[in-house]
Tab-separated table of C-alpha atoms in Angstrom:
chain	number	residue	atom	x	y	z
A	1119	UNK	CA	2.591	4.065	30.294
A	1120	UNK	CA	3.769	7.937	30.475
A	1121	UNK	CA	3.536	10.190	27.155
A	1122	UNK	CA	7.448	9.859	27.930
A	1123	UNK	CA	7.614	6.123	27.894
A	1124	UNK	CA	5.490	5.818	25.081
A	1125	UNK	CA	7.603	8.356	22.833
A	1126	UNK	CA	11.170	6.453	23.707
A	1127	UNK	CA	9.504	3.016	22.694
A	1128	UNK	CA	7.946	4.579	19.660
A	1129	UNK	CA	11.270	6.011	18.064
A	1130	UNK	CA	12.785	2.407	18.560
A	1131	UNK	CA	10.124	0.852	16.645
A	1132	UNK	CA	10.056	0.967	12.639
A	1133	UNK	CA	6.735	-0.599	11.243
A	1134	UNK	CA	6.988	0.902	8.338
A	1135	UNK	CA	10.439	1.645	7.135
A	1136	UNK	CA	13.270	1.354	5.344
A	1137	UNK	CA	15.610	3.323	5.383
A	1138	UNK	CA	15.593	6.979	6.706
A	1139	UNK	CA	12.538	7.358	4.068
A	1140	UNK	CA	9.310	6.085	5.315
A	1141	UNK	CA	6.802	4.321	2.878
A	1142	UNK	CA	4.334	6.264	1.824
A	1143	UNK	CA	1.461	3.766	1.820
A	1144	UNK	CA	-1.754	4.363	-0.283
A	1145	UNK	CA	-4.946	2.084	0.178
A	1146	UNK	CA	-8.228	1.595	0.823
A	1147	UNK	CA	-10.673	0.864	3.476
A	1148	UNK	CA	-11.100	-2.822	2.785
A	1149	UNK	CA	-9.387	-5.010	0.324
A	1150	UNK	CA	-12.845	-6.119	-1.673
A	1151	UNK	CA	-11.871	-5.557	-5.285
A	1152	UNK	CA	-14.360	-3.855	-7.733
A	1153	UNK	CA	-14.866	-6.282	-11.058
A	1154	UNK	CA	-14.165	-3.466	-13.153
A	1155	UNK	CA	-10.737	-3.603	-11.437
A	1156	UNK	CA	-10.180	-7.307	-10.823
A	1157	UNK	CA	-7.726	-7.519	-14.024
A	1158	UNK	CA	-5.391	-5.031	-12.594
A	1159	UNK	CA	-4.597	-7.627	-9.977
A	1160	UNK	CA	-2.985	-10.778	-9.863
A	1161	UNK	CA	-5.717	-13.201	-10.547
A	1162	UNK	CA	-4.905	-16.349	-8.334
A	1163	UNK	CA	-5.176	-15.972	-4.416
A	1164	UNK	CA	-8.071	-13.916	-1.980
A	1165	UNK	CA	-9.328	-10.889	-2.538
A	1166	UNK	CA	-6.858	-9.744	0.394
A	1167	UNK	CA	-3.761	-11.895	-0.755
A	1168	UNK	CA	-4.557	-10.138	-4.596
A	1169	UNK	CA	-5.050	-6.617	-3.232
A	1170	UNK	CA	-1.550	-7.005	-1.112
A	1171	UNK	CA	0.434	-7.724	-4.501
A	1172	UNK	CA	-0.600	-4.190	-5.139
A	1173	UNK	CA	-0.967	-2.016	-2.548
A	1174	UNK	CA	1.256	-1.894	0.933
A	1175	UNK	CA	-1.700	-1.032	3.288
A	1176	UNK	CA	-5.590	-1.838	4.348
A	1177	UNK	CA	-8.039	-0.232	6.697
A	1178	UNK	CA	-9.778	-2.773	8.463
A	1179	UNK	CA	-13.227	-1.350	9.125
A	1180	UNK	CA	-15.309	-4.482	10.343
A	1181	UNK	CA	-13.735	-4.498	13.721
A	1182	UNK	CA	-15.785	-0.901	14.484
A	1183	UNK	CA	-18.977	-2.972	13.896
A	1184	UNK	CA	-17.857	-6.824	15.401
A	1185	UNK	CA	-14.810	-8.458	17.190
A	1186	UNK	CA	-12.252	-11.168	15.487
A	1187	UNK	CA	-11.029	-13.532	16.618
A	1188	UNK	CA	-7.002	-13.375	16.911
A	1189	UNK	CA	-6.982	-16.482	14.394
A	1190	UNK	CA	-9.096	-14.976	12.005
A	1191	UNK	CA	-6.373	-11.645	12.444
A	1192	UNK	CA	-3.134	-14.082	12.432
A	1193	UNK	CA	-4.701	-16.035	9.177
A	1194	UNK	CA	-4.964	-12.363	7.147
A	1195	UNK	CA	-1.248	-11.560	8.759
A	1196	UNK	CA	-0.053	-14.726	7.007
A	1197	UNK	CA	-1.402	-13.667	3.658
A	1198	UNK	CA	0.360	-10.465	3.082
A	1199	UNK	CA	3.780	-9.866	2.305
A	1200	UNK	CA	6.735	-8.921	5.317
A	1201	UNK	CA	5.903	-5.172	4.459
A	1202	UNK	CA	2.232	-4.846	4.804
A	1203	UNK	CA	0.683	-3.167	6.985
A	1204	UNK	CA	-3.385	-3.098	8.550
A	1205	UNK	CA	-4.831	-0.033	10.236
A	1206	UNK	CA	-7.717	-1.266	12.450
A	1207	UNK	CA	-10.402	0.310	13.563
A	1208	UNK	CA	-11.667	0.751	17.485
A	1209	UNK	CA	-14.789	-1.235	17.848
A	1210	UNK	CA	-17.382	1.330	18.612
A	1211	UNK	CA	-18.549	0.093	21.628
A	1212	UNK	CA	-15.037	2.164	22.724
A	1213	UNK	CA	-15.135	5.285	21.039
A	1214	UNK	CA	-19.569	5.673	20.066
A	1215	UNK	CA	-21.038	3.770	23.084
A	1216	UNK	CA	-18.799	4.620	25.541
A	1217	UNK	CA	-17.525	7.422	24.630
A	1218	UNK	CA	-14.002	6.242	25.913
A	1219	UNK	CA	-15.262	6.314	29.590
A	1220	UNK	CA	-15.026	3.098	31.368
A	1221	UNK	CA	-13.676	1.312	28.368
A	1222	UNK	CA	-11.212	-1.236	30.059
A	1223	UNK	CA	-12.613	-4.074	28.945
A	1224	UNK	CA	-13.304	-3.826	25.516
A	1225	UNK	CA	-9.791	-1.863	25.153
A	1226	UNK	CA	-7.892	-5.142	26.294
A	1227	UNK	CA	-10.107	-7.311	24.533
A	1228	UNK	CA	-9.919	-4.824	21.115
A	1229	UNK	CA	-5.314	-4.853	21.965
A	1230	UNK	CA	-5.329	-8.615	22.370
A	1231	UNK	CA	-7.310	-9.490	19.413
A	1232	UNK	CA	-5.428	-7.021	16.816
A	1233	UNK	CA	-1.972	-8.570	18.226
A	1234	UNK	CA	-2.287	-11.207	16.345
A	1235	UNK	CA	-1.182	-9.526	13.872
A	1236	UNK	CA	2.194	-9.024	14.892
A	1237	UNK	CA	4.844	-6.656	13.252
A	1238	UNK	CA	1.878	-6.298	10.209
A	1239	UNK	CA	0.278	-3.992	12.487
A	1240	UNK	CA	0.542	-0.918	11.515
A	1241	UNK	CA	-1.602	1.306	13.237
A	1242	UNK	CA	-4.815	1.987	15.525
A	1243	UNK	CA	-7.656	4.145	14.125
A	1244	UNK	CA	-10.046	5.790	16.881
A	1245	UNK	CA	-12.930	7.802	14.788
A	1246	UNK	CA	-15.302	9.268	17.221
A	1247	UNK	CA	-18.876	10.431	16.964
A	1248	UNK	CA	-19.162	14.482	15.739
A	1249	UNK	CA	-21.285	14.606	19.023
A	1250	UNK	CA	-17.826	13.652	21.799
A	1251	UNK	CA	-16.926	17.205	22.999
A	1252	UNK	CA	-12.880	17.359	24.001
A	1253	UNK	CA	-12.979	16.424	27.740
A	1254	UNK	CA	-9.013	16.263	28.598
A	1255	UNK	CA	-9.532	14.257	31.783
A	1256	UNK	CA	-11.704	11.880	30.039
A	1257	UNK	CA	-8.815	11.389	27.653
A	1258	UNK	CA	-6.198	11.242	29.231
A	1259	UNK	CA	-7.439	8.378	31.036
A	1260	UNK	CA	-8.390	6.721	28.127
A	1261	UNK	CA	-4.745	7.401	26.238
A	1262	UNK	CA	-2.822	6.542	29.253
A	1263	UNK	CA	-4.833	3.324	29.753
A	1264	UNK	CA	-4.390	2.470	25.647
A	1265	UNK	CA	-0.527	3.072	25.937
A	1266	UNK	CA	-0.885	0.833	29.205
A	1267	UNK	CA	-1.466	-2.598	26.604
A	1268	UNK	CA	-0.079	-0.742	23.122
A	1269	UNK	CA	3.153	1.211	21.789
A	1270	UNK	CA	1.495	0.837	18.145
A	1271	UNK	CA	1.093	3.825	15.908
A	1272	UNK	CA	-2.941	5.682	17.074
A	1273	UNK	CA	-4.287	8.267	14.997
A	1274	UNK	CA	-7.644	9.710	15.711
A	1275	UNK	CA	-10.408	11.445	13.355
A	1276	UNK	CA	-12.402	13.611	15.670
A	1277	UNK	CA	-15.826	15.197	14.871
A	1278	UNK	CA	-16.552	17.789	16.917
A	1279	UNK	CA	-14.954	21.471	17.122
A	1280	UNK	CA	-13.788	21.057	20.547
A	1281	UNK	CA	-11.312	18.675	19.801
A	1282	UNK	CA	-9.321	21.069	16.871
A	1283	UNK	CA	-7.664	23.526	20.146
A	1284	UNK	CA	-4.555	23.660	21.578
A	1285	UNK	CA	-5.277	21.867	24.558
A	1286	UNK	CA	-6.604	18.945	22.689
A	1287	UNK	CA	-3.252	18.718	20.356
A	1288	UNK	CA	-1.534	18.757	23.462
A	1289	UNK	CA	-2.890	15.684	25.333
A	1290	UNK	CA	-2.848	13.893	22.015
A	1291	UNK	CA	0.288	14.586	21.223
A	1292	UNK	CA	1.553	13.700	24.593
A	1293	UNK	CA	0.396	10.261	24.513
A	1294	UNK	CA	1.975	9.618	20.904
A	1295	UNK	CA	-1.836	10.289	19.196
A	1296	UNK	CA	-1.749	11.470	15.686
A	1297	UNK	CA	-4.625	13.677	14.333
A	1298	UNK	CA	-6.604	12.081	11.295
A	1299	UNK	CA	-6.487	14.252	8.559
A	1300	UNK	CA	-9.879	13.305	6.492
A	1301	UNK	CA	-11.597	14.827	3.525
A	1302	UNK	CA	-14.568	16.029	3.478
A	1303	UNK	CA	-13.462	17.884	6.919
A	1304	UNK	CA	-15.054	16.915	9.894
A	1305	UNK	CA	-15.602	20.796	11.047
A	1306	UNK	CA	-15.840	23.138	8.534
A	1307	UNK	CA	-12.941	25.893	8.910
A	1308	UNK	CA	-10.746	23.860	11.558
A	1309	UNK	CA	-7.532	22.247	10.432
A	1310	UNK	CA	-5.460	18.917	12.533
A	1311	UNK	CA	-1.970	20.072	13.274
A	1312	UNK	CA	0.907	19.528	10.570
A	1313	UNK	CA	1.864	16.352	10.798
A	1314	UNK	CA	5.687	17.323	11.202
A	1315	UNK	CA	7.887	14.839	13.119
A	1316	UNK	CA	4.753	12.631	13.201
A	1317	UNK	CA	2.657	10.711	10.863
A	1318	UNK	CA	0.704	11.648	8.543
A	1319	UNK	CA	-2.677	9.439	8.045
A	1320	UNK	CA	-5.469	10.297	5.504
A	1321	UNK	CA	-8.991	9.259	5.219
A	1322	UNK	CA	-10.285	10.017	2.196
A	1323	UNK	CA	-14.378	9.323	2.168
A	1324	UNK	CA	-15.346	10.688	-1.157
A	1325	UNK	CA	-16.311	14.142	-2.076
A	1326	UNK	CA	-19.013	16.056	-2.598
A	1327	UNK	CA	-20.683	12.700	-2.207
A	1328	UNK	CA	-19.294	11.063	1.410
A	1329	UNK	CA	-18.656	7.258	0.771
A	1330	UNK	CA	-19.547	7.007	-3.233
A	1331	UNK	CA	-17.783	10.127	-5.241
A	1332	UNK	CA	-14.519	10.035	-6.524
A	1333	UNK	CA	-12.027	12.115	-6.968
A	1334	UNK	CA	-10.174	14.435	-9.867
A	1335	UNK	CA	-7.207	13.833	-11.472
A	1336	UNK	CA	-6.416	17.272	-10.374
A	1337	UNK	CA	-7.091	16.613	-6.949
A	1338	UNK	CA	-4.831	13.218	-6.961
A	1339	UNK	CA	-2.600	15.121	-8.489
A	1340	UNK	CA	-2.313	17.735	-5.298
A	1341	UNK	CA	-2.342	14.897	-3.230
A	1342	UNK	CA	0.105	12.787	-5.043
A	1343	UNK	CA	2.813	16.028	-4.463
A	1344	UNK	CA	1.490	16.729	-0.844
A	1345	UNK	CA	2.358	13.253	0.010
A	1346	UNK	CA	5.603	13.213	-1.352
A	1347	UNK	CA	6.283	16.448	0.572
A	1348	UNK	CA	5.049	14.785	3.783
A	1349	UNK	CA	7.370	12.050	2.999
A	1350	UNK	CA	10.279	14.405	3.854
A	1351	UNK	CA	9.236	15.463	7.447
A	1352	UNK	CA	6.366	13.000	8.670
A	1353	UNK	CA	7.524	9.639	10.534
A	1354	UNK	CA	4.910	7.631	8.340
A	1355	UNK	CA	2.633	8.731	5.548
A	1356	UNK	CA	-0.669	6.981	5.159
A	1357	UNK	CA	-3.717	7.514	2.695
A	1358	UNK	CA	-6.323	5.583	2.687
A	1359	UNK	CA	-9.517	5.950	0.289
A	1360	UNK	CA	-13.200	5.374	1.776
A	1361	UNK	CA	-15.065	6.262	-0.870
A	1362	UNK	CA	-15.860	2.550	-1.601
A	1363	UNK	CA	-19.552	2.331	-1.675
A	1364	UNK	CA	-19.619	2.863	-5.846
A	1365	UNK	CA	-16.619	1.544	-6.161
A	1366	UNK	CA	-14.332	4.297	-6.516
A	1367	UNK	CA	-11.559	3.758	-4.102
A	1368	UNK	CA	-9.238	1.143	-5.779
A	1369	UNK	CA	-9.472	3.073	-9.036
A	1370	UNK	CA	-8.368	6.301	-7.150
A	1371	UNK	CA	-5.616	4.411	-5.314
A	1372	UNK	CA	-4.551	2.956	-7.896
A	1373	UNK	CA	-4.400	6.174	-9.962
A	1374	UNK	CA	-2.740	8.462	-6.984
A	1375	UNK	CA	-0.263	5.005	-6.567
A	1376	UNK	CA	0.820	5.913	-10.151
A	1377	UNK	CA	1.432	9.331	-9.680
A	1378	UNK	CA	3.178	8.912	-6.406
A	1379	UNK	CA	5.861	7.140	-8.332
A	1380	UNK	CA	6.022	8.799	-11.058
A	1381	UNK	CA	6.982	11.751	-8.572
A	1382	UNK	CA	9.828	9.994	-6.485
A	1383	UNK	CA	11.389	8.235	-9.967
């Protein structure tokens, strides 16, 4: 499939909206709920059907470490609402192991799998290791053999330096690729692109403390307004929190949740 192709097929599917306004969806990496938190949910149902009465998104993380099965995907489709939506992660055998070279098999095993989830798929999440260096040939393969099998949303958190130039945006870009835009930042001093005309997608893992600090009120509150701001110009505005190895990321969902409605009324 041609960048071209892609971006025609893209416009004329809407995941996540309604209306001209896209949702601005807030959650966390996984939908395990901390007891502390467990009586701000609903308390009959799964962890995952309880966590969807509340938030409108996951990040699926397990599928970076092991496959599921499309049954085991379809089963968690049918327990969310018509307006979820999961992120999934590449496995890493793709992005780590591979280092997106040679990765036909696993892709179309990876796009099969995850299409079980139908129209509650939301989006593709390729992190790569801080060691890949930006190799546009290399990528372009790999992007043009992803939008081969998928027209769903891709963002990508990349780790090394290479990967924040103008070249880089480029290819990505041209293949419908949205850059991740995480905190703590991968490279110190280099910034994605805005996320103008494009989504926006978040990955919040906890700061100063990567995976187990939480955050400020005064930095949800900065967040709370950039998102809302986003929600004007980006095609889809995600945030997801993975700072969930304390515990921290439903409260701070929950709490930026709060303020983002407070905002919009």
């Amino acid at each position: 499939m041609s960048p071209q192709t892609y971006r025609n097929i893209h416009r004329n599917t809407s995941l996540d909206t309604h209306g001209p306004a896209p949702v601005i969806r807030i959650g966390c990496a996984g939908w395990a709920l901390p007891t502390a938190q467990a009586a701000r949910f609903p308390a009959d149902g799964s962890h995952l059907a309880r966590y969807a009465q509340v938030f409108t998104s996951v990040e699926i993380n397990t599928s970076f470490y092991r496959s599921h099965q499309p049954k085991t995907y379809a089963r968690w489709a049918a327990t969310v609402p018509d307006a979820f939506r999961f992120s999934v992660k590449m496995p890493k055998t793709i992005s780590h192991e591979l280092a997106l070279r040679n990765a036909e098999v696993p892709l179309d095993r990876f796009v099969r799998e995850v299409s079980a989830l139908d129209q509650k798929l939301g989006c593709l999440l390729l992190q790569l290791p801080p060691s890949l260096e930006f190799e546009r040939t290399a990528v372009q393969r790999f992007f043009a053999l992803l939008r081969g099998l998928t027209a769903v949303r891709v963002v990508c958190e990349p780790r090394h330096a290479t990967w924040f130039s103008e070249q880089a945006e480029e290819t990505m870009t041209g293949f419908g690729v949205a850059f991740v835009h995480a905190d703590p930042a991968p490279v110190r001093g280099a910034m994605p692109p805005s996320a103008d005309g494009g989504p926006l997608y978040m990955r919040l893992h906890g700061s100063p403390r990567i995976y187990y600090s939480a955050y400020e009120a005064s930095f949800l509150d900065a967040l709370a307004n950039r998102l809302v701001q986003a929600g004007n110009a980006a095609e889809a505005v995600w945030c997801i929190f993975d700072n969930t190895a304390s515990g921290e990321a439903v409260p701070n969902a929950l709490a930026l949740r709060a303020k983002v409605a407070a905002l919009i009324g």
